[in-house]
Coordinates of C-alpha atoms in Angstrom, one line a residue:
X26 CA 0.0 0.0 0.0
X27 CA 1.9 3.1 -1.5
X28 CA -0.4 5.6 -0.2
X29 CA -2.5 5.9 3.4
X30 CA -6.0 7.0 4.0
X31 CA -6.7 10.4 3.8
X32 CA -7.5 10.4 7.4
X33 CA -4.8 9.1 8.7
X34 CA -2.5 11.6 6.3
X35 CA -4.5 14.5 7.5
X36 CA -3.8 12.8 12.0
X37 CA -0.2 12.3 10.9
X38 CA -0.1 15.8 9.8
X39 CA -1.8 17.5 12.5
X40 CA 0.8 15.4 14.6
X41 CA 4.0 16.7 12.9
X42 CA 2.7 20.3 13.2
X43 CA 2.2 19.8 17.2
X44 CA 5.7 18.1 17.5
X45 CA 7.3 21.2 15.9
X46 CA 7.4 24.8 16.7
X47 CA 4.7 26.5 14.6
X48 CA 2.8 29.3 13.5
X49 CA -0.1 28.8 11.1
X50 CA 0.1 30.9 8.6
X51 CA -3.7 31.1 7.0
X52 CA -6.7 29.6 7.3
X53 CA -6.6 27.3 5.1
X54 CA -3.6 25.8 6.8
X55 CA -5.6 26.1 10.3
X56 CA -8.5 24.2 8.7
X57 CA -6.0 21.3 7.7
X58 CA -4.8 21.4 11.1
X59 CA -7.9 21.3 12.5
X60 CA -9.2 18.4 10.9
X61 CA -6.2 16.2 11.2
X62 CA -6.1 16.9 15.2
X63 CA -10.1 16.2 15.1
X64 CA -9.4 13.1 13.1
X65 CA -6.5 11.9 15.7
X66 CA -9.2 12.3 18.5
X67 CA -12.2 10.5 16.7
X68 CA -10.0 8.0 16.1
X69 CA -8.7 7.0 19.6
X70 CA -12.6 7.2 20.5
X71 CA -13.4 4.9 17.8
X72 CA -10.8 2.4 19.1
X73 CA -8.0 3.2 15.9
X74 CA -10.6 3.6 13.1
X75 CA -10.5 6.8 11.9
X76 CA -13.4 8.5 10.9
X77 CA -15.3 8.2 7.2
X78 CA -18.2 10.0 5.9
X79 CA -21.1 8.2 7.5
X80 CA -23.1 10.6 9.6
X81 CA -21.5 9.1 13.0
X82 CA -18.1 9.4 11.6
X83 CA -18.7 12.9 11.3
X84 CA -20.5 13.5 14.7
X85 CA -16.9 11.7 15.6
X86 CA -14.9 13.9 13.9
X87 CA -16.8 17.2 14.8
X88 CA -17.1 16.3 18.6
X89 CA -12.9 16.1 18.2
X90 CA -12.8 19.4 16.3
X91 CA -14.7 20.6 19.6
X92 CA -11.9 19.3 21.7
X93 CA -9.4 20.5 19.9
X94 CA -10.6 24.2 19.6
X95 CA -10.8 24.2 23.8
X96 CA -7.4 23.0 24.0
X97 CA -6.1 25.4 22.2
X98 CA -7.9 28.0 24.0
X99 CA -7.0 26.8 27.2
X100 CA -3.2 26.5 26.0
X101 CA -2.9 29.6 24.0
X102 CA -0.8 31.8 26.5
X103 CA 1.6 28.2 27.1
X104 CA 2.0 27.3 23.7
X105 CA 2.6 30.8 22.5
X106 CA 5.5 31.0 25.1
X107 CA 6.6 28.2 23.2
X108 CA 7.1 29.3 19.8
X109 CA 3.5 27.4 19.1
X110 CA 0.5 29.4 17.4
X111 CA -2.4 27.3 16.8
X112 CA -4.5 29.9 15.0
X113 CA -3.8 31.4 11.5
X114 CA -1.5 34.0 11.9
X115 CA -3.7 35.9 10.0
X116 CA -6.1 36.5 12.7
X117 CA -3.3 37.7 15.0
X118 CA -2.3 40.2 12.8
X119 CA -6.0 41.5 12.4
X120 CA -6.1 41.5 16.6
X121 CA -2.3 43.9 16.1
X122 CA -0.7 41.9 18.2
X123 CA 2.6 39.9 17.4
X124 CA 4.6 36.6 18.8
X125 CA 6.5 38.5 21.6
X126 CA 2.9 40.0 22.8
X127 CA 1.0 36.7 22.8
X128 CA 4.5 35.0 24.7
X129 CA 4.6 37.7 27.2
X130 CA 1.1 37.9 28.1
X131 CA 1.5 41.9 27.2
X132 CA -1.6 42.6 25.1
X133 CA -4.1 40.3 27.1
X134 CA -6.8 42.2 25.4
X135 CA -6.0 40.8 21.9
X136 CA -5.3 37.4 23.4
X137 CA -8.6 37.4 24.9
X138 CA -10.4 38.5 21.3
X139 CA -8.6 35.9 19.7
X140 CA -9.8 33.1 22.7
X141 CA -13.1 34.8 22.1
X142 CA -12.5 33.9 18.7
X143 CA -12.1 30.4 19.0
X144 CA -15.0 30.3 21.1
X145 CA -17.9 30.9 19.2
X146 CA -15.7 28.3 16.4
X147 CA -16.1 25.6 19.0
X148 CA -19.2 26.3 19.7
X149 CA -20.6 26.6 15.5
X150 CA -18.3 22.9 15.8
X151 CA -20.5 21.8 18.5
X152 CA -23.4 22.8 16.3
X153 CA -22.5 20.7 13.8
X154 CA -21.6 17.7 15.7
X155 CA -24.9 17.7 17.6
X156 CA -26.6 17.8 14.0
X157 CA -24.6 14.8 12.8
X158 CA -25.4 13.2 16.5
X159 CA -28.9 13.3 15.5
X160 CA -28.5 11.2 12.1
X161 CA -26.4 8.6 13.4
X162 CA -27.3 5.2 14.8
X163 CA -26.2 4.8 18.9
X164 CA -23.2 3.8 18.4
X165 CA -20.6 3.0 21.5
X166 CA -18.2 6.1 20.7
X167 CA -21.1 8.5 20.7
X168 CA -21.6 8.9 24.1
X169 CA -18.0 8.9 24.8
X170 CA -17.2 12.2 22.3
X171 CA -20.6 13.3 23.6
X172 CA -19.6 13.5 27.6
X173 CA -15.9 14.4 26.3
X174 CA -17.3 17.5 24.3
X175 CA -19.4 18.6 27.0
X176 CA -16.6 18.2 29.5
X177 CA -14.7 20.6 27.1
X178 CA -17.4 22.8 26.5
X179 CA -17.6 23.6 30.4
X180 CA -13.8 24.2 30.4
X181 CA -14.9 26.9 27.9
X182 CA -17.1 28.1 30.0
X183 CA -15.3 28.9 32.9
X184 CA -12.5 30.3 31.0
X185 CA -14.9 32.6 29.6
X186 CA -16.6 33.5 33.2
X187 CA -13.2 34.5 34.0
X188 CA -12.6 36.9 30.8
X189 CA -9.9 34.2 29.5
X190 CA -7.5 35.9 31.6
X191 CA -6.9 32.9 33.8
X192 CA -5.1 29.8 32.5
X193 CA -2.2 27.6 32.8
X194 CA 1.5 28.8 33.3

């Protein structure tokens, strides 16, 4: 086999972009991301099988977009400190605020915008995941990305209680 499943290429991406140090330069490079991380998730919930395009798959696959999109909230101030942008940089740019702002914590404003940002992503995600939920048959992983997703969800709602100034060191 001289070529893997798309799914898998995109999880084996999304991998090598969180082993390096990165900034994302557009969207459509954030929406590559994105999926490849969501894939990577949907696929330890569905026991190594990566999503396809049945309606569950994608419920699977949504759900782990959801995930991801919280994590990255929640880690934005530690990963930037780290040479790591999960976001287009493009977004960054529109919020004026640049690597050495977002690693110092200096313009919390624009960090916050940007968390703010993600947010209501996560939450159109969620949207979309509940949809697919809907059309697929109650299957075992379901309930899992569904209790994992709200679990994240709640993060998200605490950090934005608390203005998404609080978070990890």
């Amino acid at each position: 086999m001289d070529r893997l499943p798309a799914t898998l290429s995109l999880a084996l991406g999304a991998v090598e972009i969180e082993l390096a140090q990165v900034v994302l330069a557009d969207e459509a490079e954030f929406d590559s991301y994105l999926l490849g991380a969501a894939a990577a998730i949907a696929g330890l919930a569905l026991g190594g099988r990566l999503p396809g395009d049945d309606p569950g798959a994608r419920f699977a696959a949504s759900a782990g977009g959801v995930v991801r999109l919280v994590e990255i909230v929640r880690d934005l101030p530690r990963d930037a400190r780290r040479g790591r942008v999960f976001l287009p940089w493009a977004w960054v740019e529109q919020e004026k605020a640049s690597l050495d702002e977002l690693q110092s914590g200096a313009d919390a404003d624009a960090r916050c915008r940007l968390a703010v940002r993600l947010a209501d992503l996560a939450r159109r995600r969620w949207a979309e995941a509940a949809a697919e939920a809907a059309q697929a048959p109650a299957l075992p992983h379901r309930r899992s990305l569904w209790v994992l997703a709200q679990l994240h969800l709640a993060l998200l709602a605490d950090m934005e209680r608390t203005g998404f100034r609080a978070g990890p060191a």
